């Protein structure tokens, strides 16, 4: 049955004619050739905002396991035990092929703080920590083993309740800020040994680090000059060896080898101290004898677990966050599956089993250079809270601040597939507008949320879902100009259309380069902000789509987002010619490329959006 028509009047006809003339005049006056972002900036005089900033680089070097043991207030041999027994247990339960468990400076420092608070440590000799002491206080190794058991129990409960998702709120910036702040604690804790100072007052509580620095500065006249000389010579040796000698050695030798300068420094300083009798004549602390053989099994003291439980929770969270983040990165790089839940159980079994030996908590090794490109508020709060308050409290403050900022910026992420509104230059949500035109071989995707660390996984899943829907639809295919004119009706799955478009069938015998005919446009207008993990997600999406033979464009990118791309060197990964100021530019270039290779779009925009006049640089592919 025909739908009833609305009576028209001369006034209505005149208004419609005026609106049509105005619309047509607008397109005629404003029409320009589609162009990429580089051409758009040059034509309209875009000026980059002058803003100071730079890259903060945190350089991490390998520290001897003996030094980690001293940092955790244990005997040096404990560092070697920690690198043996837990690793042997992990290989039976872990799913990561590249995770290297062992000592970690931040975890060793947190362990040392708990040991200093709970255990009896003779003030004159750190190497006596395993000897019997005050009967009212446990020994350092007892506190450490109880702490290891507590960490294992916490990680086991995290695995039981599937709490690995909580680590998504520990962003890369939070972990970087916390790690850097903890590194300051590590550095300050070594000043006393670096200058050979003894008898300094032990401070505790919030702000103790500042008081320790003040005491060290005030006691500089009492520094041991021999310790200062040995420390300075060792630092110079390590720096020159790694920065200047090793590169030359690697170029000259085949296969490429590097000199273990840490081991060289240990050997040379040991010989030097033994020759001059530095321990007795100059009061220089030495490691002395290291026991041989393996230690006996012993059960941790359960009564100590409640006392070290807050420390165990903090250490467990840090270990899980660092372990999962690095393991996922390596699994993605080498293309294998990582079971995050199983990793929690593996870490818990490793810690529980290791608690029966003289060890301290382990973590995955950070044997890489960490570069924090975006030093944002989360990094600053994590850093200053860790430095000015304490390690455990700083981590808690940083986590709550990250959650607070997430809540402030949180939106319910929605994604949309866009299409061209009929007879206009606008692209709108296909769920909201029914009379829209889908261009063959072109998909436009928009994610309405800031692309931040807490929703990058959601973004990738939404984009994958959109791509799958597009792939199942007839719009995924393109039409060659030599095809027959046999009509075929279709509907796009999940979308609504009042007037289905009559399309030509796909020429089955034609083989063309798909990267020139299928185009996926990401509408970046919904990205009000983006962080480092968001940029990494875009790189991953771009790479995955290119592997599927699809050209990727970015349109309507806001200036702050583009500035973030500049800081992260994103344009070195994705050429600027793949960026367009509007969706019209992106789709116009895509259709032009299709036309140039013999493909036509039967649903093209009417006369005032011709693409035959496009003269612009094509995106790289």
PDB file of C-alpha atoms in Angstrom, residues 137-300:
ATOM      1  CA  UNK A 137      63.211 -10.198  67.307  1.00  0.00           C
ATOM      2  CA  UNK A 138      63.332 -12.549  64.311  1.00  0.00           C
ATOM      3  CA  UNK A 139      66.380 -12.701  62.103  1.00  0.00           C
ATOM      4  CA  UNK A 140      66.341 -10.912  58.729  1.00  0.00           C
ATOM      5  CA  UNK A 141      66.150 -14.166  56.806  1.00  0.00           C
ATOM      6  CA  UNK A 142      63.106 -15.247  58.847  1.00  0.00           C
ATOM      7  CA  UNK A 143      61.334 -11.996  58.018  1.00  0.00           C
ATOM      8  CA  UNK A 144      62.296 -12.354  54.369  1.00  0.00           C
ATOM      9  CA  UNK A 145      61.015 -15.937  54.101  1.00  0.00           C
ATOM     10  CA  UNK A 146      57.752 -14.988  55.814  1.00  0.00           C
ATOM     11  CA  UNK A 147      57.421 -12.097  53.376  1.00  0.00           C
ATOM     12  CA  UNK A 148      57.996 -14.421  50.422  1.00  0.00           C
ATOM     13  CA  UNK A 149      55.294 -16.769  51.722  1.00  0.00           C
ATOM     14  CA  UNK A 150      52.900 -13.838  52.192  1.00  0.00           C
ATOM     15  CA  UNK A 151      53.541 -12.637  48.648  1.00  0.00           C
ATOM     16  CA  UNK A 152      52.839 -16.128  47.329  1.00  0.00           C
ATOM     17  CA  UNK A 153      49.559 -16.394  49.247  1.00  0.00           C
ATOM     18  CA  UNK A 154      48.406 -12.980  48.002  1.00  0.00           C
ATOM     19  CA  UNK A 155      49.213 -13.909  44.403  1.00  0.00           C
ATOM     20  CA  UNK A 156      47.419 -17.236  44.812  1.00  0.00           C
ATOM     21  CA  UNK A 157      44.269 -15.447  46.004  1.00  0.00           C
ATOM     22  CA  UNK A 158      44.552 -13.061  43.055  1.00  0.00           C
ATOM     23  CA  UNK A 159      44.586 -16.082  40.769  1.00  0.00           C
ATOM     24  CA  UNK A 160      41.624 -17.739  42.504  1.00  0.00           C
ATOM     25  CA  UNK A 161      39.471 -14.599  42.233  1.00  0.00           C
ATOM     26  CA  UNK A 162      40.726 -13.793  38.704  1.00  0.00           C
ATOM     27  CA  UNK A 163      42.022 -10.384  39.733  1.00  0.00           C
ATOM     28  CA  UNK A 164      44.534 -10.028  36.917  1.00  0.00           C
ATOM     29  CA  UNK A 165      42.240  -7.413  35.363  1.00  0.00           C
ATOM     30  CA  UNK A 166      43.208  -5.046  38.194  1.00  0.00           C
ATOM     31  CA  UNK A 167      46.640  -4.687  36.646  1.00  0.00           C
ATOM     32  CA  UNK A 168      45.064  -2.791  33.733  1.00  0.00           C
ATOM     33  CA  UNK A 169      44.684   0.151  36.121  1.00  0.00           C
ATOM     34  CA  UNK A 170      48.419   0.103  36.733  1.00  0.00           C
ATOM     35  CA  UNK A 171      49.314   2.056  33.626  1.00  0.00           C
ATOM     36  CA  UNK A 172      52.781   2.175  32.129  1.00  0.00           C
ATOM     37  CA  UNK A 173      53.152   5.723  33.453  1.00  0.00           C
ATOM     38  CA  UNK A 174      52.209   4.651  36.981  1.00  0.00           C
ATOM     39  CA  UNK A 175      54.665   1.764  36.946  1.00  0.00           C
ATOM     40  CA  UNK A 176      57.369   3.995  35.441  1.00  0.00           C
ATOM     41  CA  UNK A 177      56.798   6.693  38.059  1.00  0.00           C
ATOM     42  CA  UNK A 178      56.759   4.200  40.907  1.00  0.00           C
ATOM     43  CA  UNK A 179      59.867   2.440  39.609  1.00  0.00           C
ATOM     44  CA  UNK A 180      61.716   5.730  39.194  1.00  0.00           C
ATOM     45  CA  UNK A 181      60.721   6.842  42.685  1.00  0.00           C
ATOM     46  CA  UNK A 182      61.868   3.518  44.077  1.00  0.00           C
ATOM     47  CA  UNK A 183      65.142   3.921  42.207  1.00  0.00           C
ATOM     48  CA  UNK A 184      65.695   7.134  44.171  1.00  0.00           C
ATOM     49  CA  UNK A 185      65.288   5.102  47.379  1.00  0.00           C
ATOM     50  CA  UNK A 186      67.810   2.589  46.038  1.00  0.00           C
ATOM     51  CA  UNK A 187      70.251   5.355  45.170  1.00  0.00           C
ATOM     52  CA  UNK A 188      69.972   7.095  48.547  1.00  0.00           C
ATOM     53  CA  UNK A 189      70.272   3.796  50.404  1.00  0.00           C
ATOM     54  CA  UNK A 190      73.645   3.241  48.708  1.00  0.00           C
ATOM     55  CA  UNK A 191      75.084   6.656  49.570  1.00  0.00           C
ATOM     56  CA  UNK A 192      75.995   5.470  53.058  1.00  0.00           C
ATOM     57  CA  UNK A 193      77.966   2.543  51.657  1.00  0.00           C
ATOM     58  CA  UNK A 194      79.313   4.644  48.804  1.00  0.00           C
ATOM     59  CA  UNK A 195      80.960   7.097  51.194  1.00  0.00           C
ATOM     60  CA  UNK A 196      81.752   4.541  53.912  1.00  0.00           C
ATOM     61  CA  UNK A 197      79.601   6.221  56.572  1.00  0.00           C
ATOM     62  CA  UNK A 198      78.734   4.430  59.809  1.00  0.00           C
ATOM     63  CA  UNK A 199      76.658   5.204  62.839  1.00  0.00           C
ATOM     64  CA  UNK A 200      73.965   7.187  61.021  1.00  0.00           C
ATOM     65  CA  UNK A 201      70.538   7.380  62.646  1.00  0.00           C
ATOM     66  CA  UNK A 202      67.936   5.135  61.012  1.00  0.00           C
ATOM     67  CA  UNK A 203      64.777   7.035  60.108  1.00  0.00           C
ATOM     68  CA  UNK A 204      61.394   5.566  59.270  1.00  0.00           C
ATOM     69  CA  UNK A 205      57.945   6.761  58.296  1.00  0.00           C
ATOM     70  CA  UNK A 206      56.813   9.279  55.674  1.00  0.00           C
ATOM     71  CA  UNK A 207      59.576  11.604  54.570  1.00  0.00           C
ATOM     72  CA  UNK A 208      62.369   9.453  55.977  1.00  0.00           C
ATOM     73  CA  UNK A 209      64.239   9.651  52.678  1.00  0.00           C
ATOM     74  CA  UNK A 210      64.627  13.426  52.971  1.00  0.00           C
ATOM     75  CA  UNK A 211      65.934  13.067  56.520  1.00  0.00           C
ATOM     76  CA  UNK A 212      68.403  10.406  55.392  1.00  0.00           C
ATOM     77  CA  UNK A 213      69.729  12.685  52.662  1.00  0.00           C
ATOM     78  CA  UNK A 214      70.101  15.499  55.194  1.00  0.00           C
ATOM     79  CA  UNK A 215      72.078  13.254  57.559  1.00  0.00           C
ATOM     80  CA  UNK A 216      74.347  12.089  54.740  1.00  0.00           C
ATOM     81  CA  UNK A 217      75.092  15.667  53.671  1.00  0.00           C
ATOM     82  CA  UNK A 218      75.825  16.738  57.240  1.00  0.00           C
ATOM     83  CA  UNK A 219      78.173  13.761  57.767  1.00  0.00           C
ATOM     84  CA  UNK A 220      80.179  14.206  54.571  1.00  0.00           C
ATOM     85  CA  UNK A 221      83.243  15.383  56.561  1.00  0.00           C
ATOM     86  CA  UNK A 222      83.238  11.970  58.264  1.00  0.00           C
ATOM     87  CA  UNK A 223      83.254  10.012  54.993  1.00  0.00           C
ATOM     88  CA  UNK A 224      85.839   7.269  54.495  1.00  0.00           C
ATOM     89  CA  UNK A 225      88.160   8.557  51.778  1.00  0.00           C
ATOM     90  CA  UNK A 226      89.233   5.056  50.741  1.00  0.00           C
ATOM     91  CA  UNK A 227      85.593   3.997  50.205  1.00  0.00           C
ATOM     92  CA  UNK A 228      85.013   7.170  48.178  1.00  0.00           C
ATOM     93  CA  UNK A 229      88.054   6.454  46.009  1.00  0.00           C
ATOM     94  CA  UNK A 230      87.055   2.826  45.376  1.00  0.00           C
ATOM     95  CA  UNK A 231      83.458   3.827  44.596  1.00  0.00           C
ATOM     96  CA  UNK A 232      84.512   6.594  42.211  1.00  0.00           C
ATOM     97  CA  UNK A 233      86.984   4.343  40.396  1.00  0.00           C
ATOM     98  CA  UNK A 234      84.361   1.599  40.047  1.00  0.00           C
ATOM     99  CA  UNK A 235      81.776   3.996  38.612  1.00  0.00           C
ATOM    100  CA  UNK A 236      84.279   5.358  36.085  1.00  0.00           C
ATOM    101  CA  UNK A 237      85.289   1.820  35.102  1.00  0.00           C
ATOM    102  CA  UNK A 238      81.691   0.705  34.537  1.00  0.00           C
ATOM    103  CA  UNK A 239      80.758   3.835  32.595  1.00  0.00           C
ATOM    104  CA  UNK A 240      83.777   3.821  30.310  1.00  0.00           C
ATOM    105  CA  UNK A 241      83.625   0.079  29.774  1.00  0.00           C
ATOM    106  CA  UNK A 242      79.960  -0.045  28.817  1.00  0.00           C
ATOM    107  CA  UNK A 243      79.701   3.224  26.911  1.00  0.00           C
ATOM    108  CA  UNK A 244      83.013   3.331  25.054  1.00  0.00           C
ATOM    109  CA  UNK A 245      84.866   0.007  25.118  1.00  0.00           C
ATOM    110  CA  UNK A 246      82.000  -2.466  24.620  1.00  0.00           C
ATOM    111  CA  UNK A 247      80.759  -0.858  21.358  1.00  0.00           C
ATOM    112  CA  UNK A 248      84.265  -1.156  19.900  1.00  0.00           C
ATOM    113  CA  UNK A 249      84.592  -4.770  21.058  1.00  0.00           C
ATOM    114  CA  UNK A 250      81.254  -5.688  19.484  1.00  0.00           C
ATOM    115  CA  UNK A 251      82.297  -4.195  16.151  1.00  0.00           C
ATOM    116  CA  UNK A 252      85.669  -5.942  16.105  1.00  0.00           C
ATOM    117  CA  UNK A 253      84.671  -9.414  17.278  1.00  0.00           C
ATOM    118  CA  UNK A 254      82.647 -12.047  15.457  1.00  0.00           C
ATOM    119  CA  UNK A 255      80.425 -13.277  17.013  1.00  0.00           C
ATOM    120  CA  UNK A 256      79.617 -10.055  18.817  1.00  0.00           C
ATOM    121  CA  UNK A 257      80.626 -10.286  22.455  1.00  0.00           C
ATOM    122  CA  UNK A 258      80.640  -7.780  25.291  1.00  0.00           C
ATOM    123  CA  UNK A 259      82.889  -7.592  28.332  1.00  0.00           C
ATOM    124  CA  UNK A 260      81.065  -8.230  31.671  1.00  0.00           C
ATOM    125  CA  UNK A 261      82.323  -5.079  33.352  1.00  0.00           C
ATOM    126  CA  UNK A 262      80.399  -5.748  36.570  1.00  0.00           C
ATOM    127  CA  UNK A 263      82.381  -8.959  37.019  1.00  0.00           C
ATOM    128  CA  UNK A 264      85.601  -7.160  36.100  1.00  0.00           C
ATOM    129  CA  UNK A 265      84.881  -4.503  38.722  1.00  0.00           C
ATOM    130  CA  UNK A 266      84.232  -7.153  41.393  1.00  0.00           C
ATOM    131  CA  UNK A 267      87.471  -8.993  40.582  1.00  0.00           C
ATOM    132  CA  UNK A 268      89.626  -5.856  40.519  1.00  0.00           C
ATOM    133  CA  UNK A 269      88.210  -4.370  43.720  1.00  0.00           C
ATOM    134  CA  UNK A 270      88.502  -7.729  45.495  1.00  0.00           C
ATOM    135  CA  UNK A 271      92.167  -8.032  44.529  1.00  0.00           C
ATOM    136  CA  UNK A 272      92.849  -4.415  45.460  1.00  0.00           C
ATOM    137  CA  UNK A 273      91.216  -4.696  48.894  1.00  0.00           C
ATOM    138  CA  UNK A 274      93.024  -7.965  49.598  1.00  0.00           C
ATOM    139  CA  UNK A 275      96.429  -6.556  48.632  1.00  0.00           C
ATOM    140  CA  UNK A 276      96.211  -3.400  50.732  1.00  0.00           C
ATOM    141  CA  UNK A 277      94.239  -5.091  53.551  1.00  0.00           C
ATOM    142  CA  UNK A 278      91.506  -2.460  53.196  1.00  0.00           C
ATOM    143  CA  UNK A 279      89.241  -4.048  55.798  1.00  0.00           C
ATOM    144  CA  UNK A 280      91.676  -3.652  58.695  1.00  0.00           C
ATOM    145  CA  UNK A 281      93.748  -0.646  57.668  1.00  0.00           C
ATOM    146  CA  UNK A 282      91.073   1.555  56.125  1.00  0.00           C
ATOM    147  CA  UNK A 283      87.884   0.165  57.704  1.00  0.00           C
ATOM    148  CA  UNK A 284      86.374  -0.798  54.347  1.00  0.00           C
ATOM    149  CA  UNK A 285      83.491  -3.269  54.540  1.00  0.00           C
ATOM    150  CA  UNK A 286      84.016  -6.468  52.588  1.00  0.00           C
ATOM    151  CA  UNK A 287      81.747  -9.389  51.783  1.00  0.00           C
ATOM    152  CA  UNK A 288      84.216 -11.824  53.328  1.00  0.00           C
ATOM    153  CA  UNK A 289      83.564 -15.551  52.922  1.00  0.00           C
ATOM    154  CA  UNK A 290      80.617 -16.875  50.917  1.00  0.00           C
ATOM    155  CA  UNK A 291      79.342 -20.307  52.028  1.00  0.00           C
ATOM    156  CA  UNK A 292      79.388 -23.209  49.591  1.00  0.00           C
ATOM    157  CA  UNK A 293      76.758 -25.868  48.968  1.00  0.00           C
ATOM    158  CA  UNK A 294      72.985 -25.667  49.186  1.00  0.00           C
ATOM    159  CA  UNK A 295      70.973 -24.522  52.218  1.00  0.00           C
ATOM    160  CA  UNK A 296      68.642 -26.739  54.194  1.00  0.00           C
ATOM    161  CA  UNK A 297      64.876 -26.544  53.885  1.00  0.00           C
ATOM    162  CA  UNK A 298      63.075 -24.672  56.646  1.00  0.00           C
ATOM    163  CA  UNK A 299      59.429 -23.696  57.115  1.00  0.00           C
ATOM    164  CA  UNK A 300      58.739 -19.943  57.431  1.00  0.00           C
TER     165      UNK A 300
END
